[in-house]
CSV table of C-alpha atoms and ligand atoms in Angstrom, one decimal:
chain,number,residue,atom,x,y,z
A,539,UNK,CA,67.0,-17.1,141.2
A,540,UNK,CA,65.4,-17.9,137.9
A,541,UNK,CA,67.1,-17.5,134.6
A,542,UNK,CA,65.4,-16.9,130.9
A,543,UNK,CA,66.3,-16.6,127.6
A,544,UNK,CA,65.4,-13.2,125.9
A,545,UNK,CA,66.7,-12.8,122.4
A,546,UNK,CA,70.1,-13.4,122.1
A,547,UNK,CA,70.8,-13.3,126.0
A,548,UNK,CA,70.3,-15.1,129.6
A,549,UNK,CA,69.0,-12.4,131.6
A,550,UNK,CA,67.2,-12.8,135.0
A,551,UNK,CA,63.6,-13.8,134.9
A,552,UNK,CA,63.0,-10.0,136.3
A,553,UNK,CA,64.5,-9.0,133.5
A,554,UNK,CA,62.1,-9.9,131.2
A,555,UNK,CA,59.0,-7.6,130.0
A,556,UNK,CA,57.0,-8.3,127.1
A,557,UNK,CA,56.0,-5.8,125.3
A,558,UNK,CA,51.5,-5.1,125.2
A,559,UNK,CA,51.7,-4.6,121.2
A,560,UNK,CA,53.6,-7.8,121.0
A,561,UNK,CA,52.2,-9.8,118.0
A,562,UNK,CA,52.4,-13.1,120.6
A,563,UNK,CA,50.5,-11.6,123.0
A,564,UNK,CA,47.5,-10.0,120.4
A,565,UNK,CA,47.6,-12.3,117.5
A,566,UNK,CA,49.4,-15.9,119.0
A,567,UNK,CA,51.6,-14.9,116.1
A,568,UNK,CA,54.4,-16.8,116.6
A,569,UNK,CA,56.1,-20.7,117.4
A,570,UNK,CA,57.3,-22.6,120.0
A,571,UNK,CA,59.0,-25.7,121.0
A,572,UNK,CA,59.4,-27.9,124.0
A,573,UNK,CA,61.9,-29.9,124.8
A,574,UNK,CA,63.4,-32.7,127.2
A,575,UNK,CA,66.1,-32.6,129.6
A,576,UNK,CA,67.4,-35.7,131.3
A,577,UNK,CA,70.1,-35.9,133.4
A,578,UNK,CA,71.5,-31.9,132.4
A,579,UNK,CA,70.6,-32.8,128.4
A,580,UNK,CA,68.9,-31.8,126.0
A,581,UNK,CA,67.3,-34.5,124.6
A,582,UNK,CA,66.7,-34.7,120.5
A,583,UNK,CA,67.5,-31.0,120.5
A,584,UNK,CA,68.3,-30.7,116.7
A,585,UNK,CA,65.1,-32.6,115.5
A,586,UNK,CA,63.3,-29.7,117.8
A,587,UNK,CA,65.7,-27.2,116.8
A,588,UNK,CA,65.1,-27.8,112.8
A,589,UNK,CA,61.0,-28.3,113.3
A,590,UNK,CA,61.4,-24.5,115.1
A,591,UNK,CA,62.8,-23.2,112.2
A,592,UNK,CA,60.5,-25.2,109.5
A,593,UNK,CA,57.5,-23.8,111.6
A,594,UNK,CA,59.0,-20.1,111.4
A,595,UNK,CA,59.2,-20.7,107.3
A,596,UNK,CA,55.9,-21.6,107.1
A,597,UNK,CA,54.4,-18.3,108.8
A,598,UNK,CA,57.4,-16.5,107.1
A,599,UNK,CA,59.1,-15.3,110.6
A,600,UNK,CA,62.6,-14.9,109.8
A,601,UNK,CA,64.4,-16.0,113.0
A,602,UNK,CA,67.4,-13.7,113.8
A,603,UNK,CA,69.8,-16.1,115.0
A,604,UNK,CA,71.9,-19.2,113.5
A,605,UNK,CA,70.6,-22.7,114.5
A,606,UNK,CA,74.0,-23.6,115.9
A,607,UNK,CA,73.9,-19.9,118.3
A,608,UNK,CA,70.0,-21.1,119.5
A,609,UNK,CA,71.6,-24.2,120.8
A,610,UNK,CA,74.1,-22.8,122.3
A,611,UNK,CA,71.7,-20.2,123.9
A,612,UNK,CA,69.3,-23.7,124.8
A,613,UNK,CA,72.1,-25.0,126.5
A,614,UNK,CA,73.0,-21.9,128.5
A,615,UNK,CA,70.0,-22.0,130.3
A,616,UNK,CA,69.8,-25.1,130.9
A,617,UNK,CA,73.3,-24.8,132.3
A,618,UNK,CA,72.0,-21.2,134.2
A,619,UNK,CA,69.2,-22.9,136.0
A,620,UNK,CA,71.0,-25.9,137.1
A,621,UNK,CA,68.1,-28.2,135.6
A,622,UNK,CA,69.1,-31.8,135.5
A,623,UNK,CA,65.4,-33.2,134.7
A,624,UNK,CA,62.4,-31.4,133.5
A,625,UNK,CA,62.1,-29.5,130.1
A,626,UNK,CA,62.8,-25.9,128.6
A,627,UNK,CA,59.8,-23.6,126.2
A,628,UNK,CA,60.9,-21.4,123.7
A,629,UNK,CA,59.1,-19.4,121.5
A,630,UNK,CA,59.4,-16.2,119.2
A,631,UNK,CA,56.5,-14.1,118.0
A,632,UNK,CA,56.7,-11.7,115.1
A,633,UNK,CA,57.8,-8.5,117.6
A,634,UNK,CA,55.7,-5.7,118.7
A,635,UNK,CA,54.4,-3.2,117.0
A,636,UNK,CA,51.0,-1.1,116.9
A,637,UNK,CA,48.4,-3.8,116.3
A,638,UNK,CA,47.7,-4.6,112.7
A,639,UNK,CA,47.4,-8.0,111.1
A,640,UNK,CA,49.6,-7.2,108.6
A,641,UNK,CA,53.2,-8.2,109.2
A,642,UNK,CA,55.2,-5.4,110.3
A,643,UNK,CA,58.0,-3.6,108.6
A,644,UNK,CA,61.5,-5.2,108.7
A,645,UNK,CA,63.2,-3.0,111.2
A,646,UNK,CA,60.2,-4.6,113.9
A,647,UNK,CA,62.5,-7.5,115.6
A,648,UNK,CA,61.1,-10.6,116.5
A,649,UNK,CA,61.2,-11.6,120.0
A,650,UNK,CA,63.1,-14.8,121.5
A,651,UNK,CA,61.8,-16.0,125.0
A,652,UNK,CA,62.4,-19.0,126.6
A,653,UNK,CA,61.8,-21.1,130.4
A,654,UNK,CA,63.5,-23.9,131.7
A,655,UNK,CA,61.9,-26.0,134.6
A,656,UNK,CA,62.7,-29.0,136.3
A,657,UNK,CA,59.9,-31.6,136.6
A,658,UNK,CA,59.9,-35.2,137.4
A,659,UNK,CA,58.9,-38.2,134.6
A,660,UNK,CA,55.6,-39.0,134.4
A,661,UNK,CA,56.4,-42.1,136.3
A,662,UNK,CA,52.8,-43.2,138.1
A,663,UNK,CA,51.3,-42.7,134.1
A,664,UNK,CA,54.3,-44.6,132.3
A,665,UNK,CA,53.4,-47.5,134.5
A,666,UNK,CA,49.7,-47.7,135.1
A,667,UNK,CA,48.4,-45.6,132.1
A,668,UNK,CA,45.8,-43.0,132.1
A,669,UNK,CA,42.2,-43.0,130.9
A,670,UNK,CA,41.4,-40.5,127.9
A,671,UNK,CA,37.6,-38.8,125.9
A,672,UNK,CA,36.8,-38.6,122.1
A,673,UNK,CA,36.8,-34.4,121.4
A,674,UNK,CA,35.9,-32.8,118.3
A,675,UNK,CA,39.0,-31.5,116.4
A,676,UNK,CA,38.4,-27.8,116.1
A,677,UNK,CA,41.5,-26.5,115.4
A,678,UNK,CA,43.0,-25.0,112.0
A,679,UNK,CA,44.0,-26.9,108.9
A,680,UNK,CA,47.5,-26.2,109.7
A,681,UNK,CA,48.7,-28.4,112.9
A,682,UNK,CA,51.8,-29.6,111.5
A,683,UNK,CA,53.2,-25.8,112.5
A,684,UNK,CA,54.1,-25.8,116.1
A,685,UNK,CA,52.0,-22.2,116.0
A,686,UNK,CA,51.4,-20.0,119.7
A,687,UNK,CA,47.9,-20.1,118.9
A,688,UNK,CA,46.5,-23.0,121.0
A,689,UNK,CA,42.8,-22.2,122.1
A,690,UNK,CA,41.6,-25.0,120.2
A,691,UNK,CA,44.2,-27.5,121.9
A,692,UNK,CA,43.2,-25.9,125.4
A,693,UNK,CA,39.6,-26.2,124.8
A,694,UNK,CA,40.2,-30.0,124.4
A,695,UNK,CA,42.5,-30.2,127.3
A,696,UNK,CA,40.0,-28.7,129.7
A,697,UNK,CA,37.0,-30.8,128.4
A,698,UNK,CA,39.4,-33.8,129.1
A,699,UNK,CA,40.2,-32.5,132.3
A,700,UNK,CA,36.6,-32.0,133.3
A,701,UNK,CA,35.9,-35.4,132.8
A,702,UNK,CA,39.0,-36.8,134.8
A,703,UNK,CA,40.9,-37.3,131.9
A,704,UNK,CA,44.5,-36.5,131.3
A,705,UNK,CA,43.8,-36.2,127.4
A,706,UNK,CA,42.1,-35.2,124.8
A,707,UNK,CA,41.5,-37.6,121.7
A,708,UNK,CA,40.9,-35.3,118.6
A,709,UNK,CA,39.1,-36.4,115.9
A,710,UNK,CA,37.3,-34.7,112.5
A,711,UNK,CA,34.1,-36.2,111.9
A,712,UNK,CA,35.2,-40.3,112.5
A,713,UNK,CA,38.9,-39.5,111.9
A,714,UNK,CA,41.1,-39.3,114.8
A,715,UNK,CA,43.9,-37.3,114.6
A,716,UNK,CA,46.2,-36.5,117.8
A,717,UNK,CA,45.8,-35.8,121.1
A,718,UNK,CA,45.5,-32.1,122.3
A,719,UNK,CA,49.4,-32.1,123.2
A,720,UNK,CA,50.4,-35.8,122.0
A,721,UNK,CA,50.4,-37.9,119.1
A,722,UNK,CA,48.4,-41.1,119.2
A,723,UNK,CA,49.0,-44.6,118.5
A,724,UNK,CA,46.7,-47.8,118.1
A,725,UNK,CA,48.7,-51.4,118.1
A,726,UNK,CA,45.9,-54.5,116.3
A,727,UNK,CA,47.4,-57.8,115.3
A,728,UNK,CA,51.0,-57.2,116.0
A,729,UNK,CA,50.9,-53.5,114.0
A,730,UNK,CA,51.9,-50.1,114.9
A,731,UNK,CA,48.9,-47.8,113.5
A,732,UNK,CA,49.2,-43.7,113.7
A,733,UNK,CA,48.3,-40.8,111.1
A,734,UNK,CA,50.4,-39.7,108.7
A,735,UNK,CA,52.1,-37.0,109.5
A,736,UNK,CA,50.2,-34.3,107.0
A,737,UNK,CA,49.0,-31.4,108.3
A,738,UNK,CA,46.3,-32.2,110.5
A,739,UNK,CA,48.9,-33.5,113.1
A,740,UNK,CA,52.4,-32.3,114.5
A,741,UNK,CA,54.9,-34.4,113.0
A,742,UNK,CA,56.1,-34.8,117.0
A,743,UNK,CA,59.9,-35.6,117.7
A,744,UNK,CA,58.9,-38.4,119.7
A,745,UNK,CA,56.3,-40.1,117.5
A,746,UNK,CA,59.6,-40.3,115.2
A,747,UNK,CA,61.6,-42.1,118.0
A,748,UNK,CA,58.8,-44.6,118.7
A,749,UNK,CA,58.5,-45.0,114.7
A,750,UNK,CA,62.4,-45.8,115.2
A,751,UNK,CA,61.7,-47.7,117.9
A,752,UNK,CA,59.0,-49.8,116.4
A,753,UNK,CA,61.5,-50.6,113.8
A,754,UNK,CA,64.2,-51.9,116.4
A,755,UNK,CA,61.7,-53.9,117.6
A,756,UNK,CA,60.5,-55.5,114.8
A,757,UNK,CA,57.2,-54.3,115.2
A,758,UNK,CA,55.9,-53.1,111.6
A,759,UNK,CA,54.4,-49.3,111.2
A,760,UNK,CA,51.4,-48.4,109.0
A,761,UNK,CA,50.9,-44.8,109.1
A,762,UNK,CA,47.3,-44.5,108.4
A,763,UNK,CA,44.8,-42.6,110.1
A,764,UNK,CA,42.6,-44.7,112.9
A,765,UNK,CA,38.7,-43.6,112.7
A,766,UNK,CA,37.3,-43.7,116.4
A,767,UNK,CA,36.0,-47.2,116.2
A,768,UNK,CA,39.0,-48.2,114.5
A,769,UNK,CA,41.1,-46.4,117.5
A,770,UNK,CA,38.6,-48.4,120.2
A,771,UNK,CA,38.9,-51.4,119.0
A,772,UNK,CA,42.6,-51.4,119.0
A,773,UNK,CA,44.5,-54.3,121.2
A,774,UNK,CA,46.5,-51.2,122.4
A,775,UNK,CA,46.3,-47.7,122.8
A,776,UNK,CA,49.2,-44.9,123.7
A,777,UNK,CA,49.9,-41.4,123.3
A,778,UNK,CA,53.4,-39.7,122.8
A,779,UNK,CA,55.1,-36.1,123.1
A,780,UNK,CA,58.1,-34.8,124.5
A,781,UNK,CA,56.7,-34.6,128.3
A,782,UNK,CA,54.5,-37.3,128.2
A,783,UNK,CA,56.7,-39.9,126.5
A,784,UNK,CA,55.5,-43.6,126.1
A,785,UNK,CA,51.9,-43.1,128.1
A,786,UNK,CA,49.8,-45.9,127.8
A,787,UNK,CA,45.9,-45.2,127.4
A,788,UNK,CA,43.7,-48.1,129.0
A,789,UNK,CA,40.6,-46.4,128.7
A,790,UNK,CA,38.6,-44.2,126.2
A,791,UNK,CA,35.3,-42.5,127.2
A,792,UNK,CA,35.0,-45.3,129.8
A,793,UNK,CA,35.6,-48.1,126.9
A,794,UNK,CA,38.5,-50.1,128.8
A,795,UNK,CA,41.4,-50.4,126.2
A,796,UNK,CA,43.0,-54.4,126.2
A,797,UNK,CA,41.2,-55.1,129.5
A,798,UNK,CA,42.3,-52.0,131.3
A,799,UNK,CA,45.7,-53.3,131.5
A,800,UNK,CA,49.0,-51.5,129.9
A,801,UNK,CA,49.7,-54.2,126.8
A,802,UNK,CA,52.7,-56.2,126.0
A,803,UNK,CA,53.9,-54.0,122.8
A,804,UNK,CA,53.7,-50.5,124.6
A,805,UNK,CA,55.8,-51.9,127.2
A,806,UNK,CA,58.5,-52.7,124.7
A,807,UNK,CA,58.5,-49.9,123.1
A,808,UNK,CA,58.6,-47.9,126.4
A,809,UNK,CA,61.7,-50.1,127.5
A,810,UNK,CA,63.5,-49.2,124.2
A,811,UNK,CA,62.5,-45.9,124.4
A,812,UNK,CA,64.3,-45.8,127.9
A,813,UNK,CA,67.9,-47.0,126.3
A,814,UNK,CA,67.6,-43.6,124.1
A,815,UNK,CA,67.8,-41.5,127.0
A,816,UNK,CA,70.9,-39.9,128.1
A,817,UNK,CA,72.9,-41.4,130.8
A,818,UNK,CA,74.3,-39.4,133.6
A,819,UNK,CA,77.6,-37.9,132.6
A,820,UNK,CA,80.0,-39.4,135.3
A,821,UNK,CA,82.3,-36.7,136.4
B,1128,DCS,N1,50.7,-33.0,118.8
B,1128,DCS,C1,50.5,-31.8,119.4
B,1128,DCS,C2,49.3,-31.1,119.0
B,1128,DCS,C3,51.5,-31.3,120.3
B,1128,DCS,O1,51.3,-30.1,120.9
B,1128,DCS,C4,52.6,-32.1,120.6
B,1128,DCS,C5,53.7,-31.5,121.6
B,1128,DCS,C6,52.8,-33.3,120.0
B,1128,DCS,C7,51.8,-33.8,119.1
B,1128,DCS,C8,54.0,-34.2,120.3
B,1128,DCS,O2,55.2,-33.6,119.8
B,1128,DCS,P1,56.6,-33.8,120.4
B,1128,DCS,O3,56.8,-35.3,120.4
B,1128,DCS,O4,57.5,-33.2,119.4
B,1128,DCS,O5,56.6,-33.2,121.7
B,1128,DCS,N2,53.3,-30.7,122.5
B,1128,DCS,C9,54.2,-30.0,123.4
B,1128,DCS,C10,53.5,-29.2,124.4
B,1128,DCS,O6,52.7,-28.3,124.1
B,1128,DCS,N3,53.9,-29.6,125.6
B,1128,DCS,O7,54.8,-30.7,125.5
B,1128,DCS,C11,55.1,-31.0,124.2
């Protein structure tokens, strides 16, 4: 039996009904985060705790609850559903009430759901990389909130799909930006390149561990935004986010990236990315 997170509670999944006024549901008015388990833990869970509550003060959601209780609560269902690897989603919209785009009055709750599943690492696409297509950036002005409205980031997605590509590389007019679901990262002459994190991108969680990572490396970081020539020119490409990790691109709108081979600095920073990950806890 599945288990969720609904408000301040783990209930059965059976247990949970959304509401059809729910300002998720009508408006995508709400937030979300994903995040990584490995090995029964939560992986950088503060940095995604904090971002979920920076993204609720930017659309003014007040979220009921304590960090330290939603952690607790995180925890809980990754404990209820037994996951050792895969990932939770949790998200909170501005609560139901009869449609209006005006928030609602106070005494309207918002509502806390969240999913745990266990999933395997992208092995086959850490090791061999995966091809990727130029899409217009059509989204908002506001990506740096982690916001339930996505259409623009799934209209990308499917394009990429369609073309046998696992993602989308956004751009606005010769600027790239991010990925659909990832942040992305060019490496010329022995330097890290990726855009500054303003708010045309995510500021993703693990962008900032590669950035650390680059650092324990001794590989230097320019954040500067790449423009698509820039990005193709690059001697390596990759993308990062929570479930993708370190995922090497190799080719761009059939453009091979460093001769269609996984280069020597994303490998690095893949293996030091690996010594962040929790161990097993031995029992
Ligand atoms: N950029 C966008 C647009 C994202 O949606 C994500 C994460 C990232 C960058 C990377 O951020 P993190 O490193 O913090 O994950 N997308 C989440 C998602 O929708 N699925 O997995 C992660």
């Amino acid at each position: 039996m599945g288990y969720s997170l609904l408000n301040d509670r783990i209930v059965t999944d059976e247990e949970v009904v959304i509401h059809k006024e729910d300002r998720g549901y009508q408006f995508g008015d709400g937030i979300y985060e994903v995040i990584k388990v490995y090995n029964g833990q939560l992986f950088t869970a503060q940095e995604h705790i904090d971002r979920f509550y920076v993204s609720a003060e930017e659309i003014r959601l007040t979220i009921p609850y304590t960090k330290h209780k939603l952690h607790q609560l995180l925890h809980e269902l990754v404990e209820a559903n037994e996951i050792n690897n895969g990932h939770i989603y949790f998200q909170i919209t501005r609560g139901a009430s009869a449609r209006n785009h005006i928030f609602p009055s106070a005494d309207v709750v918002p509502v806390l759901t969240g999913t745990a599943v266990e999933t395997s690492r992208p092995f086959t696409n850490l090791e061999n990389g995966v091809k990727a297509t130029f899409v217009e950036d059509i989204r908002w002005l506001r990506c740096d909130i982690k916001s339930l409205n996505l259409l623009g980031a799934v209209l990308a997605k499917q394009e990429a799909f369609e073309k046998g590509c696992y993602e989308a590389i956004l751009h606005r007019a010769e600027t790239v930006t991010e990925g659909s679901s990832t942040n992305v990262f060019g490496v010329k002459d022995g330097v890290l390149h990726t855009h500054p994190a303003n708010n045309f991108i995510l500021k993703g969680i693990t962008r900032h561990v590669v950035l650390q990572c680059a650092q324990e490396i001794g590989l230097p970081v320019q954040e500067q935004a790449m423009t698509k020539q820039q990005l193709l020119a690059m001697d390596e490409v990759f993308i990062a986010s929570t479930t993708s990790e370190v995922t090497p691109v190799i080719d761009i709108d059939g453009q091979q990236i460093n001769g269609g081979q996984v280069g020597a600095w994303t490998r690095k920073l893949q293996a030091q990315f690996e010594t962040k990950i929790p161990a097993p806890v031995s029992i």
